[in-house]
Amino acid sequence: MSAVGPDERPELLRVEGLDVAYGANTVLHGVDLTVRRGHRVAVVGASGSGKSTTAAAVLGLLPGTGRITAGRVSVGGEDVTAALLDRDETTLRRLRGRRIGLVPQDPMSNLNPSARVGHQVAETLRAHGLARGAAARARAVELLAEAGIPDAARRARQYPHEFSGGMRQRVLIAMALAAEPELLVADEPTSALDVTVQRQILDHLDRLTAARGASLLLVTHDLALAAERCDDVVVMSEGRVVETGPAAQVLRHPTADYSRRLVAAAPATAGRAAPRALPAATGTDVLVVRDLVKEYRVRGQREKLRAVDGVSFTVPAGTTTAVVGESGSGKTTTARLVLGLETPTGGEIALAGGRRDVAPVFQDPFGSLDPTLTVERLVDEPLRIARAGDAATRRARVGELLDQVALSRGLAQRRPAELSGGQRQRVAVARALALNPALVVLDEATSALDVLVQQQVLALLERLQDDLGLTYLFITHDLAVARNLAHRVLVMRAGRVVEQGMIGDVFDHPREEYTAQLLSAIPGRAAA
């Protein structure tokens, strides 16, 4: 008997002619997609393309006034359109969890800050009648370990705020896998994860589909990741499907102009012919760090955690130094020490110009931007605090900054909740650049951006550096982005610098096995 081909497998999810509207505004237009049993399908596109809205519509999770206005959705041959239209929670509860599991994008909005993470995973098991009591608690620890959380028994007793962004995302993945669903809808599940943990998680999802015949619908802006991990790719733009096909074909030979732009903008696949050349005259060091140490007391442990352990490096004026490493490597703690947001346990930080000349761009724009202020007020705030110019001058400067980060001036009176994740991060970048700082510390500043917006922001940072002589300390788990932007790189592991140097030397000829492992985990690197 011949093997069943991919196109002959039974359909698990079928979406036909799907329209979605918010009030009078239609945001999805005739979306079609099919996920067969044991099949992996990626939906890719820029922020605002409709990919997350499509996933939310299938699960009956459209927020506010969002509603399906046309089309049909079926799961395993069962038409669930009526249940989605009527918001029939009895049917939808049966659909979610057991048949379709969801890994949402924002872990802090989807975890209860007052409950231990182990309890939250166990609650998922109890809600579906899969385990209770001690059995649920034990299985929760197993699921956390499978999702890549070390020392899972101890970490299960901790709260979400005690986890890094990547660790919190792994908790959500454990919860989604708890009921062993037939279809896993993963909405940007690895955008906050370093490349090695990303590989572990996606390897686990691959094993799930292979062992249980489960399917995967992956929503992502990372085209290289989609092509590497999925069978088919659905490319969306402005609420419409513009191209569908086998992943390798779309990556190597895209037919739609928009798909070609995505491929060209993806750093892992587009690459750079050569590392950035150093400026002709780099001048003095803007930042000098010597033997930096930071220790924390950890609840339940006698010994202190040494998050930063004897770190030393310099950042010459007009250059970019990237700090890369896994979650927990100490890279973000190092950035916070440089910004003065943490007090060192030991060592020295020498910063030219003083701390007023440093501006941060944090990983989570929704958490770092005051939700009560308009975009104009957020970008204007550093200027007002520094008493730079009068109201008219500041208003003009805000307009210039919005132009530079590719945001419409018409968004100036909106608030963060009215913006997409990519738009919020661009506001954060504009705010950081307001006073033309000598040193900008960027902590995962592009991790939440789709590749087109990421390309714009990276080009903006590079141009501003060339024009104004700015200096960047760039914290990232995305090694492909680091290679495109940085001149120098520090590789950190367990609080220590294991390798540093010019980025071309380190990436092309790594001396340490750990560095080689990080590089080998970059999605799409082989294709590049």
Coordinates of C-alpha atoms in Angstrom, one line a residue:
M1 CA 0.0 0.0 0.0
S2 CA 1.4 3.4 -1.0
A3 CA 1.9 6.1 1.6
V4 CA -0.7 8.8 1.8
G5 CA 0.5 12.1 0.3
P6 CA 0.1 15.4 2.0
D7 CA -2.8 16.5 -0.2
E8 CA -4.6 13.2 0.5
R9 CA -4.7 13.5 4.3
P10 CA -8.1 14.2 5.9
E11 CA -8.8 17.9 6.5
L12 CA -8.7 19.0 10.1
L13 CA -9.3 22.7 9.7
R14 CA -10.9 24.4 6.7
V15 CA -11.5 28.1 6.4
E16 CA -13.5 29.3 3.3
G17 CA -14.2 32.9 2.2
L18 CA -13.7 34.3 5.7
D19 CA -14.6 38.0 6.3
V20 CA -14.2 39.7 9.6
A21 CA -15.2 43.2 10.6
Y22 CA -14.8 45.5 13.5
G23 CA -17.9 47.8 13.4
A24 CA -18.1 49.0 9.8
N25 CA -14.5 48.3 9.1
T26 CA -13.8 44.9 7.3
V27 CA -10.3 43.7 8.2
L28 CA -10.4 40.2 6.6
H29 CA -11.4 39.7 3.0
G30 CA -12.3 36.2 1.7
V31 CA -9.5 34.3 3.6
D32 CA -9.1 30.6 2.5
L33 CA -6.8 28.1 4.2
T34 CA -6.7 24.4 4.9
V35 CA -4.8 22.4 7.5
R36 CA -4.7 18.7 7.1
R37 CA -4.1 16.1 9.8
G38 CA -0.4 15.9 10.6
H39 CA 0.2 19.0 8.5
R40 CA 2.1 22.1 9.5
V41 CA 0.9 25.4 8.0
A42 CA 2.4 28.8 8.6
V43 CA 0.5 32.1 8.2
V44 CA 3.0 34.9 7.6
G45 CA 2.8 38.6 7.0
A46 CA 3.5 42.1 8.4
S47 CA 1.8 43.6 11.4
G48 CA -1.8 44.4 10.5
S49 CA -1.9 41.7 7.7
G50 CA -4.7 39.8 9.4
K51 CA -2.8 36.7 10.4
S52 CA -3.6 36.9 14.1
T53 CA -7.1 38.0 13.4
T54 CA -7.6 34.8 11.3
A55 CA -6.4 32.6 14.2
A56 CA -8.6 34.5 16.7
A57 CA -11.7 34.1 14.4
V58 CA -11.2 30.3 14.1
L59 CA -11.1 30.1 17.9
G60 CA -14.0 32.4 18.6
L61 CA -11.6 34.8 20.4
L62 CA -12.2 38.0 18.4
P63 CA -12.1 40.9 20.8
G64 CA -14.6 43.7 21.3
T65 CA -16.9 44.3 18.3
G66 CA -15.0 41.9 16.1
R67 CA -17.3 39.5 14.3
I68 CA -17.4 37.1 11.3
T69 CA -19.5 38.6 8.6
A70 CA -19.1 35.9 5.9
G71 CA -17.5 32.6 5.3
R72 CA -17.3 29.1 6.8
V73 CA -15.1 27.4 9.4
S74 CA -15.1 23.6 9.9
V75 CA -13.0 21.5 12.3
G76 CA -12.6 17.8 11.6
G77 CA -15.5 18.0 9.2
E78 CA -17.8 19.7 11.7
D79 CA -19.1 23.1 10.7
V80 CA -18.6 25.4 13.6
T81 CA -19.5 28.6 11.9
A82 CA -22.8 28.9 13.7
A83 CA -21.1 28.4 17.1
L84 CA -18.6 31.1 16.2
L85 CA -21.3 33.5 15.1
D86 CA -23.5 32.9 18.1
R87 CA -20.5 32.8 20.5
D88 CA -21.9 29.5 21.7
E89 CA -19.5 28.9 24.7
T90 CA -20.7 25.3 25.3
T91 CA -19.5 24.3 21.8
L92 CA -16.4 26.6 21.9
R93 CA -15.2 25.2 25.2
R94 CA -15.4 21.7 23.7
L95 CA -13.5 23.0 20.7
R96 CA -10.7 24.9 22.6
G97 CA -8.1 23.0 24.6
R98 CA -9.0 19.4 23.6
R99 CA -9.4 19.8 19.8
I100 CA -7.5 23.1 19.3
G101 CA -4.8 24.4 21.6
L102 CA -3.6 28.0 21.6
V103 CA -0.2 29.5 22.3
P104 CA -0.9 33.3 22.5
Q105 CA 1.7 36.0 21.7
D106 CA 1.8 38.0 24.9
P107 CA 2.6 35.9 28.0
M108 CA 2.2 38.7 30.6
S109 CA -1.4 39.3 29.4
N110 CA -2.3 35.6 29.4
L111 CA -0.8 34.5 32.8
N112 CA -2.3 35.3 36.1
P113 CA 0.3 37.3 38.0
S114 CA -1.1 36.2 41.4
A115 CA -1.0 32.4 40.8
R116 CA 2.0 30.1 40.7
V117 CA 2.9 28.9 37.2
G118 CA 2.6 25.2 38.2
H119 CA -0.9 25.9 39.5
Q120 CA -1.9 27.5 36.2
V121 CA -0.7 24.6 34.1
A122 CA -2.4 22.1 36.5
E123 CA -5.6 24.2 36.3
T124 CA -5.7 23.5 32.5
L125 CA -5.5 19.8 33.2
R126 CA -8.3 20.0 35.8
A127 CA -10.5 22.1 33.5
H128 CA -10.5 19.4 30.8
G129 CA -10.9 16.5 33.3
L130 CA -7.4 15.1 32.5
A131 CA -6.0 15.0 36.1
R132 CA -6.6 16.2 39.6
G133 CA -4.8 16.8 42.8
A134 CA -1.3 15.5 43.1
A135 CA -1.5 13.9 39.6
A136 CA -2.3 17.3 38.0
R137 CA 0.6 18.9 39.9
A138 CA 3.1 16.2 38.9
R139 CA 1.9 16.4 35.2
A140 CA 2.2 20.2 35.3
V141 CA 5.9 19.8 36.3
E142 CA 6.5 17.3 33.4
L143 CA 4.9 19.7 30.9
L144 CA 7.0 22.6 32.1
A145 CA 10.1 20.5 31.7
E146 CA 9.0 19.4 28.2
A147 CA 8.6 23.0 27.3
G148 CA 12.3 23.7 28.1
I149 CA 12.1 25.1 31.7
P150 CA 15.1 23.9 33.8
D151 CA 14.5 22.8 37.4
A152 CA 10.8 22.6 36.6
A153 CA 9.8 21.3 40.1
R154 CA 11.2 24.4 41.7
R155 CA 10.1 26.9 39.0
A156 CA 6.5 25.5 39.2
R157 CA 6.2 27.1 42.6
Q158 CA 7.2 30.6 41.3
Y159 CA 5.1 33.4 39.9
P160 CA 5.2 34.8 36.4
H161 CA 7.1 38.0 37.4
E162 CA 10.0 35.7 38.5
F163 CA 10.4 34.4 34.9
S164 CA 12.1 36.0 32.0
G165 CA 10.0 36.8 28.9
G166 CA 11.1 33.6 27.2
M167 CA 10.4 31.5 30.3
R168 CA 6.9 32.9 30.5
Q169 CA 6.3 32.1 26.8
R170 CA 7.3 28.5 27.6
V171 CA 4.7 28.3 30.4
L172 CA 2.1 29.2 27.8
I173 CA 3.4 26.5 25.5
A174 CA 3.1 23.9 28.3
M175 CA -0.5 25.0 29.0
A176 CA -1.4 24.7 25.3
L177 CA 0.1 21.2 25.0
A178 CA -1.5 20.0 28.3
A179 CA -4.7 18.6 26.7
E180 CA -2.8 17.1 23.7
P181 CA -4.9 18.9 21.1
E182 CA -5.4 17.7 17.5
L183 CA -4.5 21.2 16.2
L184 CA -2.1 23.7 17.9
V185 CA -2.5 27.3 16.9
A186 CA 0.7 29.1 17.8
D187 CA 0.6 32.9 17.5
E188 CA 4.2 34.1 17.4
P189 CA 5.1 31.4 20.0
T190 CA 8.9 31.9 19.8
S191 CA 9.3 35.7 19.1
A192 CA 10.6 36.2 22.7
L193 CA 12.8 33.1 22.7
D194 CA 16.6 32.8 22.0
V195 CA 17.5 30.6 19.0
T196 CA 18.5 27.5 21.0
V197 CA 15.4 27.5 23.1
Q198 CA 13.3 28.3 20.0
R199 CA 14.8 25.2 18.4
Q200 CA 14.0 23.1 21.4
I201 CA 10.4 24.2 21.5
L202 CA 9.9 23.8 17.8
D203 CA 11.6 20.4 17.9
H204 CA 9.1 19.5 20.6
L205 CA 6.2 20.6 18.4
D206 CA 7.6 18.6 15.5
R207 CA 7.7 15.5 17.7
L208 CA 4.1 16.2 18.8
T209 CA 2.8 16.3 15.2
A210 CA 4.8 13.2 14.3
A211 CA 3.8 11.1 17.3
R212 CA 0.2 12.0 17.6
G213 CA -0.7 13.0 14.1
A214 CA -1.5 16.5 15.4
S215 CA -1.4 19.5 13.2
L216 CA 0.2 23.0 13.6
L217 CA -1.1 26.4 12.5
L218 CA 1.9 28.7 13.0
V219 CA 1.3 32.5 12.9
T220 CA 4.6 34.2 12.5
H221 CA 6.4 37.2 11.0
D222 CA 9.5 35.1 10.6
L223 CA 9.5 33.7 7.1
A224 CA 12.7 31.8 7.5
L225 CA 11.2 30.0 10.5
A226 CA 8.0 29.3 8.7
A227 CA 9.9 27.8 5.7
E228 CA 12.1 25.7 7.9
R229 CA 9.4 24.3 10.1
C230 CA 6.2 24.1 8.0
D231 CA 4.9 22.2 5.0
D232 CA 2.9 25.0 3.5
V233 CA 2.9 28.8 3.8
V234 CA 0.0 31.2 3.5
V235 CA 1.2 34.8 2.9
M236 CA -1.2 37.6 4.0
S237 CA -1.3 41.3 3.3
E238 CA -3.9 43.8 4.4
G239 CA -6.4 41.1 5.3
R240 CA -6.1 39.1 2.1
V241 CA -4.2 35.9 1.2
V242 CA -1.7 36.9 -1.6
E243 CA 0.1 33.6 -2.0
T244 CA -0.2 30.0 -0.8
G245 CA 2.2 27.1 -1.6
P246 CA 4.8 24.7 -0.3
A247 CA 7.1 26.4 2.2
A248 CA 10.4 25.9 0.3
Q249 CA 8.8 27.1 -3.0
V250 CA 7.5 30.3 -1.4
L251 CA 10.9 31.0 0.3
R252 CA 13.0 30.4 -2.8
H253 CA 10.7 31.3 -5.7
P254 CA 7.9 33.6 -4.4
T255 CA 5.4 34.7 -7.1
A256 CA 3.7 37.7 -5.3
D257 CA 5.5 41.0 -5.1
Y258 CA 4.7 41.2 -1.4
S259 CA 6.1 37.7 -0.8
R260 CA 9.3 38.7 -2.6
R261 CA 9.6 41.8 -0.3
L262 CA 9.2 39.5 2.8
V263 CA 12.0 37.2 1.6
A264 CA 14.3 40.1 0.8
A265 CA 13.7 41.6 4.2
A266 CA 14.3 38.5 6.3
P267 CA 17.8 38.8 7.8
A268 CA 18.4 35.0 8.0
T269 CA 17.6 34.5 4.4
A270 CA 18.7 37.8 2.8
G271 CA 21.9 38.0 4.8
R272 CA 24.6 40.6 4.4
A273 CA 27.4 40.4 1.9
A274 CA 29.9 41.4 4.5
P275 CA 29.9 42.7 8.1
R276 CA 29.5 46.4 8.6
A277 CA 32.7 48.3 8.3
L278 CA 33.9 50.3 11.3
P279 CA 33.6 54.1 11.0
A280 CA 36.7 55.7 9.6
A281 CA 37.4 57.3 13.1
T282 CA 35.7 55.6 16.0
G283 CA 37.1 58.0 18.6
T284 CA 37.0 57.3 22.3
D285 CA 35.1 54.6 24.1
V286 CA 31.6 55.8 25.0
L287 CA 31.2 52.9 27.4
V288 CA 33.8 51.0 29.4
V289 CA 32.7 48.0 31.6
R290 CA 35.2 46.3 33.9
D291 CA 34.7 43.2 36.0
L292 CA 31.0 43.8 36.3
V293 CA 29.1 41.6 38.8
K294 CA 25.5 41.4 39.8
E295 CA 24.1 39.0 42.4
Y296 CA 20.5 38.4 43.5
R297 CA 18.9 36.6 46.4
V298 CA 16.5 33.9 45.1
R299 CA 13.6 32.8 47.2
G300 CA 14.1 29.2 48.4
Q301 CA 17.9 29.2 47.8
R302 CA 20.7 29.9 50.2
E303 CA 23.3 30.9 47.7
K304 CA 22.9 34.1 45.7
L305 CA 22.3 34.0 42.0
R306 CA 25.2 35.6 40.1
A307 CA 23.4 36.9 37.0
V308 CA 26.5 38.8 35.8
D309 CA 29.9 37.4 36.6
G310 CA 33.0 39.4 35.8
V311 CA 31.9 41.0 32.5
S312 CA 34.3 43.4 30.8
F313 CA 33.9 45.1 27.4
T314 CA 34.1 48.5 25.7
V315 CA 31.9 50.2 23.1
P316 CA 33.7 52.7 20.9
A317 CA 31.9 55.8 19.8
G318 CA 29.9 55.6 16.6
T319 CA 29.7 51.7 16.7
T320 CA 27.3 49.0 17.6
T321 CA 28.1 46.2 20.0
A322 CA 25.6 43.4 20.1
V323 CA 25.2 41.2 23.2
V324 CA 23.8 37.8 22.4
G325 CA 23.1 34.6 24.3
E326 CA 20.3 32.4 25.6
S327 CA 17.6 33.5 28.0
G328 CA 19.2 33.8 31.4
S329 CA 22.6 34.5 30.0
G330 CA 22.8 37.9 31.7
K331 CA 22.6 40.1 28.7
T332 CA 19.5 42.0 29.8
T333 CA 20.8 42.4 33.3
T334 CA 24.0 43.8 31.9
A335 CA 21.9 46.4 29.9
R336 CA 20.0 47.4 33.0
L337 CA 23.2 47.9 34.9
V338 CA 24.5 50.2 32.2
L339 CA 21.3 52.1 32.3
G340 CA 21.5 52.6 36.0
L341 CA 18.3 50.6 36.6
E342 CA 20.2 48.1 38.7
T343 CA 23.0 48.6 41.1
P344 CA 26.2 46.5 40.5
T345 CA 27.4 44.2 43.2
G346 CA 30.9 44.8 41.9
G347 CA 32.9 46.2 39.1
E348 CA 32.9 49.5 37.2
I349 CA 30.8 51.2 34.5
A350 CA 32.3 54.3 32.9
L351 CA 30.0 56.2 30.6
A352 CA 31.0 59.3 28.6
G353 CA 28.6 62.2 29.2
G354 CA 26.8 60.7 32.2
R355 CA 23.6 58.8 32.4
R356 CA 21.4 61.6 30.9
D357 CA 23.1 60.9 27.6
V358 CA 21.8 57.3 27.5
A359 CA 18.4 56.3 26.2
P360 CA 16.7 52.9 26.5
V361 CA 14.4 50.9 24.2
F362 CA 12.9 48.0 26.1
Q363 CA 11.7 44.6 24.9
D364 CA 8.1 45.1 25.9
P365 CA 6.7 48.3 24.4
F366 CA 3.3 47.8 25.9
G367 CA 4.8 47.6 29.4
S368 CA 7.2 50.5 28.9
L369 CA 4.8 53.1 27.4
D370 CA 2.3 54.8 29.6
P371 CA -1.1 53.6 28.4
T372 CA -2.8 56.9 29.4
L373 CA -0.7 59.1 27.1
T374 CA -1.0 59.8 23.4
V375 CA 1.8 59.0 21.0
E376 CA 2.6 62.7 20.8
R377 CA 2.9 63.0 24.6
L378 CA 5.0 59.8 24.8
V379 CA 7.5 61.0 22.3
D380 CA 7.4 64.5 23.5
E381 CA 8.0 63.6 27.2
P382 CA 11.8 63.4 27.1
L383 CA 11.9 66.8 25.4
R384 CA 9.7 68.3 28.1
I385 CA 11.7 66.8 30.9
A386 CA 14.9 68.2 29.4
R387 CA 13.1 71.5 28.7
A388 CA 14.2 71.3 25.0
G389 CA 12.6 74.1 23.0
D390 CA 9.1 75.5 23.1
A391 CA 5.8 73.7 22.4
A392 CA 5.9 74.4 18.7
T393 CA 9.5 73.2 18.3
R394 CA 8.8 70.0 20.3
R395 CA 5.7 69.3 18.2
A396 CA 7.7 69.6 15.0
R397 CA 10.4 67.3 16.4
V398 CA 7.8 64.7 17.3
G399 CA 6.6 64.8 13.7
E400 CA 10.1 64.3 12.4
L401 CA 10.6 61.3 14.7
L402 CA 7.4 59.7 13.7
D403 CA 8.5 60.0 10.0
Q404 CA 11.9 58.5 10.8
V405 CA 10.4 55.4 12.4
A406 CA 7.8 55.0 9.6
L407 CA 4.7 55.9 11.6
S408 CA 2.0 58.1 10.2
R409 CA 1.6 61.5 11.9
G410 CA -2.0 60.7 12.0
L411 CA -1.3 58.3 14.8
A412 CA 0.0 61.1 17.1
Q413 CA -3.3 61.3 19.1
R414 CA -3.7 57.6 19.5
R415 CA -2.8 55.6 22.7
P416 CA -0.7 52.5 22.9
A417 CA -3.7 50.1 23.1
E418 CA -4.8 51.4 19.7
L419 CA -1.6 50.4 18.0
S420 CA -0.2 47.1 16.9
G421 CA 2.8 45.6 18.6
G422 CA 5.1 46.8 15.8
Q423 CA 3.7 50.3 15.9
R424 CA 4.2 50.5 19.7
Q425 CA 7.8 49.5 19.4
R426 CA 8.4 52.2 16.8
V427 CA 7.0 54.7 19.2
A428 CA 9.5 53.5 21.8
V429 CA 12.3 53.9 19.3
A430 CA 11.2 57.4 18.4
R431 CA 11.0 58.3 22.1
A432 CA 14.5 57.0 22.7
L433 CA 15.9 59.1 19.8
A434 CA 14.2 62.3 20.9
L435 CA 17.2 63.9 22.6
N436 CA 19.9 62.5 20.1
P437 CA 21.6 60.4 22.9
A438 CA 25.3 59.4 22.6
L439 CA 24.4 55.8 23.7
V440 CA 21.2 54.0 23.0
V441 CA 20.7 50.7 24.8
L442 CA 18.3 48.5 22.8
D443 CA 16.9 45.5 24.7
E444 CA 15.4 43.1 22.1
A445 CA 14.2 46.3 20.3
T446 CA 13.2 44.4 17.1
S447 CA 12.0 41.0 18.5
A448 CA 8.3 42.0 18.3
L449 CA 8.5 43.4 14.7
D450 CA 7.7 41.7 11.5
V451 CA 10.5 41.5 9.0
L452 CA 9.5 44.5 6.9
V453 CA 9.1 46.9 9.9
Q454 CA 12.3 45.3 11.4
Q455 CA 14.2 46.1 8.2
Q456 CA 12.9 49.7 8.3
V457 CA 13.9 50.1 12.0
L458 CA 17.4 48.6 11.4
A459 CA 17.9 50.8 8.4
L460 CA 16.8 53.8 10.5
L461 CA 19.2 52.9 13.3
E462 CA 22.1 52.4 10.8
R463 CA 21.4 55.7 9.0
L464 CA 21.1 57.7 12.3
Q465 CA 24.4 56.2 13.4
D466 CA 26.1 57.1 10.2
D467 CA 24.7 60.6 10.2
L468 CA 24.9 61.5 13.9
G469 CA 27.6 59.3 15.2
L470 CA 25.3 57.5 17.6
T471 CA 26.5 54.5 19.6
Y472 CA 24.4 51.4 20.3
L473 CA 24.5 48.6 22.8
F474 CA 22.2 46.1 21.1
I475 CA 20.8 43.2 23.3
T476 CA 19.3 40.5 21.2
H477 CA 18.6 36.8 20.9
D478 CA 18.4 37.1 17.1
L479 CA 21.9 36.4 15.8
A480 CA 20.9 37.1 12.2
V481 CA 19.8 40.6 13.1
A482 CA 22.9 41.1 15.2
R483 CA 25.1 40.3 12.2
N484 CA 23.2 42.8 10.0
L485 CA 23.5 45.7 12.5
A486 CA 26.5 45.2 14.7
H487 CA 30.3 45.8 14.3
R488 CA 31.3 43.9 17.4
V489 CA 29.6 41.1 19.4
L490 CA 29.8 39.7 22.9
V491 CA 28.5 36.1 23.4
M492 CA 27.2 35.5 27.0
R493 CA 26.4 32.4 28.8
A494 CA 25.4 31.9 32.5
G495 CA 26.5 35.5 33.3
R496 CA 29.9 35.4 31.6
V497 CA 31.3 36.5 28.3
V498 CA 32.5 33.4 26.6
E499 CA 33.6 35.1 23.3
Q500 CA 33.9 38.6 21.9
G501 CA 35.3 40.3 18.9
M502 CA 34.5 41.7 15.5
I503 CA 31.2 40.2 14.4
G504 CA 32.5 38.8 11.1
D505 CA 35.4 37.0 12.9
V506 CA 33.1 35.6 15.7
F507 CA 30.3 34.5 13.4
D508 CA 32.4 33.1 10.6
H509 CA 35.1 31.5 12.7
P510 CA 33.7 30.9 16.2
R511 CA 36.3 29.7 18.7
E512 CA 33.8 28.4 21.3
E513 CA 31.5 25.4 20.8
Y514 CA 28.7 27.4 22.5
T515 CA 28.9 30.1 19.9
A516 CA 28.8 27.5 17.1
Q517 CA 25.7 26.0 18.6
L518 CA 23.9 29.4 18.7
L519 CA 24.8 30.0 15.1
S520 CA 23.6 26.6 13.9
A521 CA 20.2 27.2 15.5
I522 CA 19.4 30.3 13.4
P523 CA 16.3 29.4 11.3
G524 CA 16.9 29.5 7.6
R525 CA 20.6 29.8 7.9
A526 CA 21.2 26.8 5.6
A527 CA 18.9 28.4 3.0
A528 CA 20.8 31.7 3.2

